Amino acid sequence: MKQKETKILVALIAIILVVGTIMIFVKGLAFELKYQDNKKVEVNLGKEFEEKDIREITNEIFGEQLVIVQPIEVYKDAVSITVADITEEQKTELVNKLNEKYETEIKAESITIEEVAHVRGRDIIKPYIVPFAIVTGIIIVYLVVRYNKLNSFEVLTQSIGIIVLAQLVLLGIMAITRMPIGKFTIPSVLLVYMLSTYVCTTKFEEDLEKKVDNVER
């Protein structure tokens, strides 16, 4: 990589890290609805239903609010509806529209609004920490052995630095773009992780080639 391109890349990374850090302190990270503070109602319809039909009803009642519609029970004859906030009036309207749609006689009084507390980011990633650390350790040991003709300490520190920096840049991008933590977070982390290990391998290959060329000369 040319010196000018390197400077641009370093400056870009620095900007992402600084702005991302500010965003985290000011606004925090964004989370998908199921990880936020939310309210949920569960309605037993007693018959099968189409999710799109339920969504048509929730769109009428909750407008542009994000809504999670999930079938529950073995026979999928009950539905769970999760939104950021739902009032008693909206609950009553929801039950009335479901009764009208499915010819049921559900009483609004029998449906309770369950308040669900937010899930902390550390609790989401906790199951992945140990496997991630083990794989990282194996990869770093491989790199140190594979490139033993280079300075082992530099291979070790640069590998850790590149992998950690890549994840921090991803975190900064997520904070800046308000990309919510949810189902795409772990795949994104793994993709960036693989790219960072590829960068490590490519860099050490180039360093090794340069060292061999210098010795031959």
C-alpha positions as MATLAB code, in Angstrom:
seq = 'MKQKETKILVALIAIILVVGTIMIFVKGLAFELKYQDNKKVEVNLGKEFEEKDIREITNEIFGEQLVIVQPIEVYKDAVSITVADITEEQKTELVNKLNEKYETEIKAESITIEEVAHVRGRDIIKPYIVPFAIVTGIIIVYLVVRYNKLNSFEVLTQSIGIIVLAQLVLLGIMAITRMPIGKFTIPSVLLVYMLSTYVCTTKFEEDLEKKVDNVER';
ca = [
       0.000    0.000    0.000;
       1.376    3.391   -0.966;
       2.280    5.885    1.741;
      -0.453    8.323    0.698;
      -3.104    5.581    0.753;
      -1.862    4.448    4.158;
      -2.204    7.955    5.582;
      -5.750    8.240    4.218;
      -6.697    4.869    5.716;
      -5.184    5.782    9.097;
      -7.012    9.121    9.097;
     -10.312    7.427    8.174;
      -9.923    4.840   10.945;
      -9.073    7.586   13.452;
     -12.181    9.563   12.469;
     -14.412    6.485   12.807;
     -12.979    5.666   16.239;
     -13.285    9.230   17.555;
     -16.785    9.917   16.178;
     -17.947    6.413   17.151;
     -16.712    6.903   20.719;
     -18.532   10.235   20.973;
     -21.751    8.665   19.648;
     -21.542    5.828   22.167;
     -21.125    8.261   25.076;
     -23.856   10.598   23.802;
     -26.479    8.195   22.420;
     -25.229    4.718   23.252;
     -25.629    1.840   20.829;
     -28.856    1.086   18.973;
     -30.658   -2.203   19.666;
     -33.306   -4.154   17.801;
     -36.773   -3.961   19.321;
     -36.576   -7.347   21.052;
     -33.504   -6.171   23.002;
     -35.021   -2.808   23.997;
     -37.469   -2.010   26.774;
     -40.726   -3.159   25.197;
     -44.253   -4.310   25.882;
     -45.757   -7.582   24.773;
     -49.228   -9.102   24.569;
     -50.055  -12.710   23.868;
     -53.415  -13.618   22.362;
     -54.767  -17.160   22.006;
     -56.875  -17.148   18.849;
     -57.673  -20.869   18.969;
     -57.151  -21.160   15.222;
     -54.335  -20.848   12.703;
     -53.584  -17.436   11.260;
     -51.431  -15.760    8.634;
     -48.725  -13.444    9.950;
     -49.424  -10.920    7.186;
     -53.029  -10.609    8.367;
     -51.891   -9.864   11.912;
     -49.416   -7.313   10.566;
     -52.184   -5.531    8.665;
     -54.024   -5.118   11.950;
     -50.950   -3.985   13.904;
     -50.083   -1.489   11.153;
     -53.518    0.088   11.542;
     -53.183    0.338   15.308;
     -49.494    1.127   15.858;
     -48.732    3.005   12.656;
     -45.002    3.349   12.076;
     -43.978    1.696   15.354;
     -41.791   -1.369   14.952;
     -43.773   -4.502   15.713;
     -42.642   -8.103   16.197;
     -45.317  -10.691   15.393;
     -44.530  -14.262   16.429;
     -46.696  -17.378   16.432;
     -46.579  -19.295   19.707;
     -47.842  -22.632   21.009;
     -47.334  -25.955   19.212;
     -50.252  -25.518   16.820;
     -49.442  -21.868   16.117;
     -52.926  -20.815   17.128;
     -51.699  -18.072   19.448;
     -49.751  -14.937   18.639;
     -47.226  -12.798   20.500;
     -47.139   -9.104   19.571;
     -44.224   -6.980   20.769;
     -44.015   -3.190   20.420;
     -42.049   -0.423   22.099;
     -45.213    0.804   23.826;
     -48.877   -0.177   23.899;
     -51.680    1.562   25.750;
     -54.801   -0.035   27.189;
     -56.816    1.627   24.414;
     -54.570    0.127   21.757;
     -54.817   -3.270   23.432;
     -58.604   -3.076   23.374;
     -58.595   -2.014   19.714;
     -56.225   -4.879   18.890;
     -58.489   -7.442   20.563;
     -61.579   -6.033   18.831;
     -59.961   -6.225   15.405;
     -58.739   -9.774   16.052;
     -62.244  -10.792   17.140;
     -63.646   -9.242   13.983;
     -61.044  -10.894   11.752;
     -61.161  -14.375   13.253;
     -64.724  -14.405   14.628;
     -63.519  -14.991   18.169;
     -64.842  -13.649   21.467;
     -61.658  -12.717   23.291;
     -62.088  -10.289   26.184;
     -59.617   -7.399   26.375;
     -59.659   -7.729   30.179;
     -58.208  -11.233   29.913;
     -55.166   -9.992   28.000;
     -52.326   -8.540   30.030;
     -49.603   -6.203   28.816;
     -46.232   -7.622   29.808;
     -43.368   -5.185   30.282;
     -40.038   -6.586   29.120;
     -36.770   -5.023   30.295;
     -33.955   -4.317   27.840;
     -31.141   -6.812   27.316;
     -27.631   -5.524   27.968;
     -25.123   -5.720   25.138;
     -22.675   -7.677   27.298;
     -25.348  -10.332   27.879;
     -25.864  -10.721   24.122;
     -22.195  -11.334   23.355;
     -21.379  -13.298   26.542;
     -21.963  -16.773   24.981;
     -19.503  -15.955   22.184;
     -16.601  -14.602   24.275;
     -14.930  -17.910   25.201;
     -15.200  -19.536   21.722;
     -13.989  -16.275   20.160;
     -10.995  -16.132   22.521;
     -10.082  -19.787   21.891;
     -10.218  -19.426   18.101;
      -8.231  -16.184   18.270;
      -5.572  -17.873   20.392;
      -5.273  -20.755   17.924;
      -5.004  -18.383   14.964;
      -2.351  -16.220   16.643;
      -0.274  -19.291   17.596;
      -0.520  -20.471   13.983;
       0.623  -17.085   12.682;
       3.584  -16.973   15.087;
       4.652  -20.500   14.035;
       3.931  -19.957   10.342;
       5.973  -16.766   10.223;
       8.705  -17.822   12.655;
      11.342  -16.254   10.400;
       9.899  -12.868   11.320;
      10.076  -11.291   14.762;
       7.694  -13.457   16.835;
       6.830  -10.643   19.244;
       5.919   -8.320   16.379;
       3.801  -11.024   14.736;
       2.011  -11.553   18.054;
       1.361   -7.885   18.848;
       0.464   -6.898   15.290;
      -1.979   -9.818   14.964;
      -3.753   -8.873   18.182;
      -3.687   -5.189   17.238;
      -5.186   -5.727   13.780;
      -7.930   -8.053   15.043;
      -8.896   -5.771   17.936;
      -8.711   -2.608   15.810;
     -10.976   -4.155   13.171;
     -13.636   -4.908   15.788;
     -13.359   -1.396   17.260;
     -13.825    0.098   13.784;
     -16.924   -2.072   13.308;
     -18.253   -0.885   16.677;
     -17.593    2.717   15.643;
     -19.420    2.247   12.338;
     -22.379    0.677   14.159;
     -22.509    3.619   16.570;
     -22.285    6.218   13.790;
     -24.797    4.590   11.418;
     -27.115    3.531   14.299;
     -27.010   -0.034   12.997;
     -29.016   -1.900   15.642;
     -27.477   -4.721   17.633;
     -29.447   -7.837   16.762;
     -29.512  -10.748   14.344;
     -26.948   -9.226   11.962;
     -24.430   -8.305   14.665;
     -22.663  -11.663   15.106;
     -22.447  -12.330   11.325;
     -20.956   -8.839   10.918;
     -18.439   -9.490   13.706;
     -17.432  -12.814   12.122;
     -17.081  -11.243    8.668;
     -14.837   -8.473   10.005;
     -12.925  -11.065   12.030;
     -12.199  -13.136    8.919;
     -11.156  -10.035    6.990;
      -8.788   -9.004    9.789;
      -7.116  -12.436    9.839;
      -6.760  -12.208    6.050;
      -5.100   -8.790    6.447;
      -2.712  -10.287    9.014;
      -1.772  -13.159    6.713;
      -1.303  -10.884    3.694;
       0.872   -8.451    5.662;
       3.120  -11.156    7.104;
       3.482  -12.809    3.702;
       4.677   -9.506    2.251;
       7.048   -8.962    5.187;
       8.435  -12.472    4.766;
       8.994  -11.976    1.037;
      10.834   -8.717    1.698;
      13.025  -10.386    4.309;
      13.886  -13.278    1.966;
      14.699  -10.847   -0.845;
      16.987   -8.856    1.449;
      18.819  -12.012    2.542;
      19.303  -13.180   -1.063;
      20.795   -9.838   -1.999;
];
